[in-house]
């Protein structure tokens, strides 16, 4: 609980940019101290901008978690990348998060395809920041997976490419280096009123967060490309007598074969996904949740403007 004093309040926006799977959502969740963005081992998990709010004494920091920036191939990709760049508009501090092991692997010249793509996406973001005239903070993530001399090599290479204000080395998952980064960000927040109530952790609605939780469980359970061919929408949210919540959600897929994979033999897969999502939602909401999942085939759902609005995205023009 924050104690009000005569000291002035400070508030500012910190945007976290980076290639897919750089660890942006993990960092934001750690900084906020609560889960506001879903996290999976798959790239491009985050689809829309999500703001997480952290309070430190008289300072409020609003973190903007953004979709990974990559070379778009589909309209949905274009909308995600556009959302990421727009998330940096008006930021007081911009963080460029880098998957350090992947970037170093590429520096050596014998990188696997995933590492090459991650490094190329990072270099593309650096160029985008330079064109926009934005001076960012370089944050090397996953330092627990590599020796310090490799980190120094990455730091030298990237700082030769762009003029970064500061460089931080962290492990978001292991919480290494986060206090130093947090204290620096606190020092950079301008004086002004808070943008959100003290007890608000995110700008995401309960309905959208519930859909995101289910989508996370789908990503974790299913494999290969199927997660990118689906989306989840909360169609109904009803508070019942006694305080229980009944939630109905629709999982949209593009083909009948995908629907069968989501359902699983005898409905086993969707039952497991529903159970995992329900348990997490009950923990988050601190009430009993009755979750009902339905799977529907909707060809080309990723081109439907209504689906974009549900995800918090703007459909690309043209």
PDB file of C-alpha atoms in Angstrom, residues 120-313:
ATOM      1  CA  UNK A 120      17.454 -10.384 -38.421  1.00  0.00           C
ATOM      2  CA  UNK A 121      14.254  -9.213 -36.709  1.00  0.00           C
ATOM      3  CA  UNK A 122      16.324  -7.480 -34.020  1.00  0.00           C
ATOM      4  CA  UNK A 123      18.453  -5.707 -36.640  1.00  0.00           C
ATOM      5  CA  UNK A 124      15.258  -4.627 -38.432  1.00  0.00           C
ATOM      6  CA  UNK A 125      13.955  -3.071 -35.198  1.00  0.00           C
ATOM      7  CA  UNK A 126      17.250  -1.257 -34.644  1.00  0.00           C
ATOM      8  CA  UNK A 127      16.953   0.264 -38.112  1.00  0.00           C
ATOM      9  CA  UNK A 128      13.334   1.206 -37.447  1.00  0.00           C
ATOM     10  CA  UNK A 129      14.291   2.983 -34.219  1.00  0.00           C
ATOM     11  CA  UNK A 130      17.073   4.867 -35.995  1.00  0.00           C
ATOM     12  CA  UNK A 131      14.701   5.994 -38.758  1.00  0.00           C
ATOM     13  CA  UNK A 132      12.222   7.187 -36.135  1.00  0.00           C
ATOM     14  CA  UNK A 133      14.957   9.024 -34.234  1.00  0.00           C
ATOM     15  CA  UNK A 134      14.261   7.024 -31.066  1.00  0.00           C
ATOM     16  CA  UNK A 135      17.098   6.405 -28.611  1.00  0.00           C
ATOM     17  CA  UNK A 136      16.343   3.148 -26.843  1.00  0.00           C
ATOM     18  CA  UNK A 137      17.697   1.241 -23.861  1.00  0.00           C
ATOM     19  CA  UNK A 138      19.378  -2.019 -24.870  1.00  0.00           C
ATOM     20  CA  UNK A 139      18.309  -4.964 -22.707  1.00  0.00           C
ATOM     21  CA  UNK A 140      20.084  -8.274 -23.287  1.00  0.00           C
ATOM     22  CA  UNK A 141      17.887 -11.087 -21.981  1.00  0.00           C
ATOM     23  CA  UNK A 142      18.541 -14.746 -21.057  1.00  0.00           C
ATOM     24  CA  UNK A 143      22.040 -13.995 -19.716  1.00  0.00           C
ATOM     25  CA  UNK A 144      21.803 -17.093 -17.514  1.00  0.00           C
ATOM     26  CA  UNK A 145      22.296 -19.170 -20.674  1.00  0.00           C
ATOM     27  CA  UNK A 146      25.661 -17.771 -21.770  1.00  0.00           C
ATOM     28  CA  UNK A 147      29.081 -16.542 -20.502  1.00  0.00           C
ATOM     29  CA  UNK A 148      29.862 -12.861 -19.948  1.00  0.00           C
ATOM     30  CA  UNK A 149      32.395 -12.549 -22.789  1.00  0.00           C
ATOM     31  CA  UNK A 150      29.677 -13.456 -25.279  1.00  0.00           C
ATOM     32  CA  UNK A 151      27.448 -10.757 -23.801  1.00  0.00           C
ATOM     33  CA  UNK A 152      30.210  -8.189 -24.208  1.00  0.00           C
ATOM     34  CA  UNK A 153      30.549  -9.151 -27.881  1.00  0.00           C
ATOM     35  CA  UNK A 154      26.822  -8.584 -28.455  1.00  0.00           C
ATOM     36  CA  UNK A 155      26.924  -5.282 -26.576  1.00  0.00           C
ATOM     37  CA  UNK A 156      29.825  -4.024 -28.696  1.00  0.00           C
ATOM     38  CA  UNK A 157      28.182  -5.067 -31.967  1.00  0.00           C
ATOM     39  CA  UNK A 158      24.786  -3.507 -31.243  1.00  0.00           C
ATOM     40  CA  UNK A 159      26.224  -0.307 -29.784  1.00  0.00           C
ATOM     41  CA  UNK A 160      28.263   0.141 -32.948  1.00  0.00           C
ATOM     42  CA  UNK A 161      25.044  -0.172 -34.946  1.00  0.00           C
ATOM     43  CA  UNK A 162      22.936   2.277 -32.928  1.00  0.00           C
ATOM     44  CA  UNK A 163      23.323   4.878 -30.192  1.00  0.00           C
ATOM     45  CA  UNK A 164      21.724   3.186 -27.170  1.00  0.00           C
ATOM     46  CA  UNK A 165      21.300   5.317 -24.059  1.00  0.00           C
ATOM     47  CA  UNK A 166      22.150   2.489 -21.653  1.00  0.00           C
ATOM     48  CA  UNK A 167      22.735  -1.259 -21.757  1.00  0.00           C
ATOM     49  CA  UNK A 168      21.328  -3.709 -19.196  1.00  0.00           C
ATOM     50  CA  UNK A 169      21.926  -7.450 -18.938  1.00  0.00           C
ATOM     51  CA  UNK A 170      19.126  -9.471 -17.386  1.00  0.00           C
ATOM     52  CA  UNK A 171      17.405 -12.806 -17.093  1.00  0.00           C
ATOM     53  CA  UNK A 172      13.706 -11.969 -16.955  1.00  0.00           C
ATOM     54  CA  UNK A 173      12.760 -15.540 -16.098  1.00  0.00           C
ATOM     55  CA  UNK A 174      15.335 -15.840 -13.287  1.00  0.00           C
ATOM     56  CA  UNK A 175      14.810 -12.206 -12.144  1.00  0.00           C
ATOM     57  CA  UNK A 176      18.516 -11.443 -12.520  1.00  0.00           C
ATOM     58  CA  UNK A 177      19.321  -7.767 -13.042  1.00  0.00           C
ATOM     59  CA  UNK A 178      15.694  -6.635 -12.748  1.00  0.00           C
ATOM     60  CA  UNK A 179      16.160  -4.482  -9.644  1.00  0.00           C
ATOM     61  CA  UNK A 180      18.890  -2.444 -11.330  1.00  0.00           C
ATOM     62  CA  UNK A 181      16.736  -1.992 -14.438  1.00  0.00           C
ATOM     63  CA  UNK A 182      13.681  -1.108 -12.348  1.00  0.00           C
ATOM     64  CA  UNK A 183      15.580   1.524 -10.316  1.00  0.00           C
ATOM     65  CA  UNK A 184      16.862   3.094 -13.532  1.00  0.00           C
ATOM     66  CA  UNK A 185      13.354   3.254 -14.996  1.00  0.00           C
ATOM     67  CA  UNK A 186      11.988   4.826 -11.816  1.00  0.00           C
ATOM     68  CA  UNK A 187      14.622   7.558 -12.142  1.00  0.00           C
ATOM     69  CA  UNK A 188      13.483   8.270 -15.721  1.00  0.00           C
ATOM     70  CA  UNK A 189       9.782   8.757 -14.995  1.00  0.00           C
ATOM     71  CA  UNK A 190       8.620  12.366 -15.337  1.00  0.00           C
ATOM     72  CA  UNK A 191       6.754  14.219 -12.613  1.00  0.00           C
ATOM     73  CA  UNK A 192       2.990  14.087 -13.055  1.00  0.00           C
ATOM     74  CA  UNK A 193      -0.271  12.458 -11.934  1.00  0.00           C
ATOM     75  CA  UNK A 194      -0.770   8.716 -12.104  1.00  0.00           C
ATOM     76  CA  UNK A 195      -2.607   7.382 -15.153  1.00  0.00           C
ATOM     77  CA  UNK A 196      -4.289   4.435 -13.389  1.00  0.00           C
ATOM     78  CA  UNK A 197      -5.777   3.720  -9.943  1.00  0.00           C
ATOM     79  CA  UNK A 198      -3.267   2.281  -7.492  1.00  0.00           C
ATOM     80  CA  UNK A 199      -4.886  -1.168  -7.426  1.00  0.00           C
ATOM     81  CA  UNK A 200      -5.172  -1.578 -11.226  1.00  0.00           C
ATOM     82  CA  UNK A 201      -2.555  -3.902 -12.686  1.00  0.00           C
ATOM     83  CA  UNK A 202      -3.496  -3.832 -16.375  1.00  0.00           C
ATOM     84  CA  UNK A 203      -5.661  -2.127 -18.985  1.00  0.00           C
ATOM     85  CA  UNK A 204      -6.852  -5.482 -20.336  1.00  0.00           C
ATOM     86  CA  UNK A 205     -10.501  -6.380 -19.604  1.00  0.00           C
ATOM     87  CA  UNK A 206     -11.417  -9.508 -17.662  1.00  0.00           C
ATOM     88  CA  UNK A 207     -13.161 -10.905 -20.743  1.00  0.00           C
ATOM     89  CA  UNK A 208     -10.101 -10.471 -22.935  1.00  0.00           C
ATOM     90  CA  UNK A 209      -7.742 -11.765 -20.252  1.00  0.00           C
ATOM     91  CA  UNK A 210      -9.887 -14.874 -19.881  1.00  0.00           C
ATOM     92  CA  UNK A 211      -9.685 -15.454 -23.636  1.00  0.00           C
ATOM     93  CA  UNK A 212      -5.917 -14.942 -23.503  1.00  0.00           C
ATOM     94  CA  UNK A 213      -5.556 -17.502 -20.710  1.00  0.00           C
ATOM     95  CA  UNK A 214      -7.390 -20.115 -22.763  1.00  0.00           C
ATOM     96  CA  UNK A 215      -5.313 -19.244 -25.834  1.00  0.00           C
ATOM     97  CA  UNK A 216      -2.165 -19.719 -23.770  1.00  0.00           C
ATOM     98  CA  UNK A 217      -3.275 -23.218 -22.771  1.00  0.00           C
ATOM     99  CA  UNK A 218      -4.020 -24.008 -26.418  1.00  0.00           C
ATOM    100  CA  UNK A 219      -0.521 -22.847 -27.410  1.00  0.00           C
ATOM    101  CA  UNK A 220       1.073 -24.954 -24.698  1.00  0.00           C
ATOM    102  CA  UNK A 221      -0.950 -28.058 -25.513  1.00  0.00           C
ATOM    103  CA  UNK A 222      -0.942 -28.017 -29.311  1.00  0.00           C
ATOM    104  CA  UNK A 223       2.058 -28.191 -31.586  1.00  0.00           C
ATOM    105  CA  UNK A 224       3.587 -26.855 -34.787  1.00  0.00           C
ATOM    106  CA  UNK A 225       1.532 -24.264 -36.677  1.00  0.00           C
ATOM    107  CA  UNK A 226      -1.972 -24.930 -35.338  1.00  0.00           C
ATOM    108  CA  UNK A 227      -1.903 -22.262 -32.556  1.00  0.00           C
ATOM    109  CA  UNK A 228      -1.408 -19.547 -35.178  1.00  0.00           C
ATOM    110  CA  UNK A 229      -4.532 -20.738 -37.019  1.00  0.00           C
ATOM    111  CA  UNK A 230      -6.815 -20.194 -34.021  1.00  0.00           C
ATOM    112  CA  UNK A 231      -8.153 -17.433 -31.833  1.00  0.00           C
ATOM    113  CA  UNK A 232     -10.311 -17.370 -28.693  1.00  0.00           C
ATOM    114  CA  UNK A 233     -13.203 -15.040 -27.883  1.00  0.00           C
ATOM    115  CA  UNK A 234     -15.196 -14.715 -24.674  1.00  0.00           C
ATOM    116  CA  UNK A 235     -18.820 -14.699 -25.825  1.00  0.00           C
ATOM    117  CA  UNK A 236     -20.550 -14.751 -22.449  1.00  0.00           C
ATOM    118  CA  UNK A 237     -19.587 -13.691 -18.918  1.00  0.00           C
ATOM    119  CA  UNK A 238     -22.295 -14.047 -16.263  1.00  0.00           C
ATOM    120  CA  UNK A 239     -22.045 -13.660 -12.506  1.00  0.00           C
ATOM    121  CA  UNK A 240     -24.226 -16.230 -10.793  1.00  0.00           C
ATOM    122  CA  UNK A 241     -25.777 -16.462  -7.358  1.00  0.00           C
ATOM    123  CA  UNK A 242     -23.126 -17.057  -4.746  1.00  0.00           C
ATOM    124  CA  UNK A 243     -20.504 -15.164  -6.740  1.00  0.00           C
ATOM    125  CA  UNK A 244     -19.583 -17.902  -9.242  1.00  0.00           C
ATOM    126  CA  UNK A 245     -18.797 -16.829 -12.803  1.00  0.00           C
ATOM    127  CA  UNK A 246     -20.005 -18.671 -15.888  1.00  0.00           C
ATOM    128  CA  UNK A 247     -17.800 -18.047 -18.928  1.00  0.00           C
ATOM    129  CA  UNK A 248     -18.501 -19.253 -22.455  1.00  0.00           C
ATOM    130  CA  UNK A 249     -15.741 -19.030 -25.026  1.00  0.00           C
ATOM    131  CA  UNK A 250     -15.451 -19.854 -28.711  1.00  0.00           C
ATOM    132  CA  UNK A 251     -12.229 -21.179 -30.231  1.00  0.00           C
ATOM    133  CA  UNK A 252     -12.182 -20.241 -33.921  1.00  0.00           C
ATOM    134  CA  UNK A 253     -10.140 -22.362 -36.329  1.00  0.00           C
ATOM    135  CA  UNK A 254      -9.864 -22.263 -40.106  1.00  0.00           C
ATOM    136  CA  UNK A 255     -10.551 -25.882 -41.131  1.00  0.00           C
ATOM    137  CA  UNK A 256     -12.423 -28.983 -39.980  1.00  0.00           C
ATOM    138  CA  UNK A 257      -9.159 -30.873 -39.509  1.00  0.00           C
ATOM    139  CA  UNK A 258      -7.979 -28.224 -37.050  1.00  0.00           C
ATOM    140  CA  UNK A 259     -11.222 -28.522 -35.118  1.00  0.00           C
ATOM    141  CA  UNK A 260     -10.616 -32.255 -34.688  1.00  0.00           C
ATOM    142  CA  UNK A 261      -7.111 -31.575 -33.340  1.00  0.00           C
ATOM    143  CA  UNK A 262      -8.414 -29.066 -30.802  1.00  0.00           C
ATOM    144  CA  UNK A 263     -11.137 -31.444 -29.638  1.00  0.00           C
ATOM    145  CA  UNK A 264      -8.873 -34.494 -29.496  1.00  0.00           C
ATOM    146  CA  UNK A 265      -9.996 -38.101 -29.332  1.00  0.00           C
ATOM    147  CA  UNK A 266     -13.219 -38.271 -27.353  1.00  0.00           C
ATOM    148  CA  UNK A 267     -12.865 -34.587 -26.495  1.00  0.00           C
ATOM    149  CA  UNK A 268      -9.825 -35.354 -24.340  1.00  0.00           C
ATOM    150  CA  UNK A 269      -7.689 -32.422 -25.557  1.00  0.00           C
ATOM    151  CA  UNK A 270     -10.261 -29.670 -25.150  1.00  0.00           C
ATOM    152  CA  UNK A 271     -11.229 -31.048 -21.744  1.00  0.00           C
ATOM    153  CA  UNK A 272      -7.621 -30.792 -20.545  1.00  0.00           C
ATOM    154  CA  UNK A 273      -7.280 -27.281 -21.986  1.00  0.00           C
ATOM    155  CA  UNK A 274     -10.521 -26.187 -20.329  1.00  0.00           C
ATOM    156  CA  UNK A 275      -9.463 -27.588 -16.975  1.00  0.00           C
ATOM    157  CA  UNK A 276      -6.088 -25.827 -17.075  1.00  0.00           C
ATOM    158  CA  UNK A 277      -7.670 -22.515 -18.108  1.00  0.00           C
ATOM    159  CA  UNK A 278     -10.413 -22.792 -15.493  1.00  0.00           C
ATOM    160  CA  UNK A 279      -7.919 -23.455 -12.694  1.00  0.00           C
ATOM    161  CA  UNK A 280      -5.826 -20.412 -13.605  1.00  0.00           C
ATOM    162  CA  UNK A 281      -8.875 -18.165 -13.985  1.00  0.00           C
ATOM    163  CA  UNK A 282     -10.157 -19.231 -10.563  1.00  0.00           C
ATOM    164  CA  UNK A 283      -6.800 -18.320  -9.066  1.00  0.00           C
ATOM    165  CA  UNK A 284      -6.704 -14.956 -10.851  1.00  0.00           C
ATOM    166  CA  UNK A 285     -10.315 -13.975 -10.112  1.00  0.00           C
ATOM    167  CA  UNK A 286     -10.501 -15.621  -6.675  1.00  0.00           C
ATOM    168  CA  UNK A 287     -13.948 -17.039  -7.414  1.00  0.00           C
ATOM    169  CA  UNK A 288     -15.286 -20.346  -8.704  1.00  0.00           C
ATOM    170  CA  UNK A 289     -15.329 -20.370 -12.497  1.00  0.00           C
ATOM    171  CA  UNK A 290     -17.537 -22.489 -14.755  1.00  0.00           C
ATOM    172  CA  UNK A 291     -15.823 -22.466 -18.152  1.00  0.00           C
ATOM    173  CA  UNK A 292     -17.475 -23.790 -21.319  1.00  0.00           C
ATOM    174  CA  UNK A 293     -15.467 -24.051 -24.537  1.00  0.00           C
ATOM    175  CA  UNK A 294     -16.859 -24.415 -28.052  1.00  0.00           C
ATOM    176  CA  UNK A 295     -14.897 -24.898 -31.271  1.00  0.00           C
ATOM    177  CA  UNK A 296     -16.130 -23.365 -34.511  1.00  0.00           C
ATOM    178  CA  UNK A 297     -14.719 -23.420 -38.027  1.00  0.00           C
ATOM    179  CA  UNK A 298     -14.546 -20.000 -39.642  1.00  0.00           C
ATOM    180  CA  UNK A 299     -12.465 -19.892 -42.791  1.00  0.00           C
ATOM    181  CA  UNK A 300     -10.248 -16.833 -43.113  1.00  0.00           C
ATOM    182  CA  UNK A 301     -11.135 -15.610 -39.620  1.00  0.00           C
ATOM    183  CA  UNK A 302      -7.773 -13.797 -39.640  1.00  0.00           C
ATOM    184  CA  UNK A 303      -9.120 -11.511 -42.386  1.00  0.00           C
ATOM    185  CA  UNK A 304     -12.319 -10.635 -40.501  1.00  0.00           C
ATOM    186  CA  UNK A 305     -12.245  -7.086 -38.995  1.00  0.00           C
ATOM    187  CA  UNK A 306     -14.527  -8.255 -36.164  1.00  0.00           C
ATOM    188  CA  UNK A 307     -11.910 -10.776 -35.034  1.00  0.00           C
ATOM    189  CA  UNK A 308      -9.250  -8.056 -35.002  1.00  0.00           C
ATOM    190  CA  UNK A 309     -11.388  -5.871 -32.753  1.00  0.00           C
ATOM    191  CA  UNK A 310     -11.847  -8.750 -30.317  1.00  0.00           C
ATOM    192  CA  UNK A 311      -8.044  -9.116 -30.156  1.00  0.00           C
ATOM    193  CA  UNK A 312      -7.528  -5.405 -29.601  1.00  0.00           C
ATOM    194  CA  UNK A 313      -6.005  -4.887 -33.063  1.00  0.00           C
TER     195      UNK A 313
END
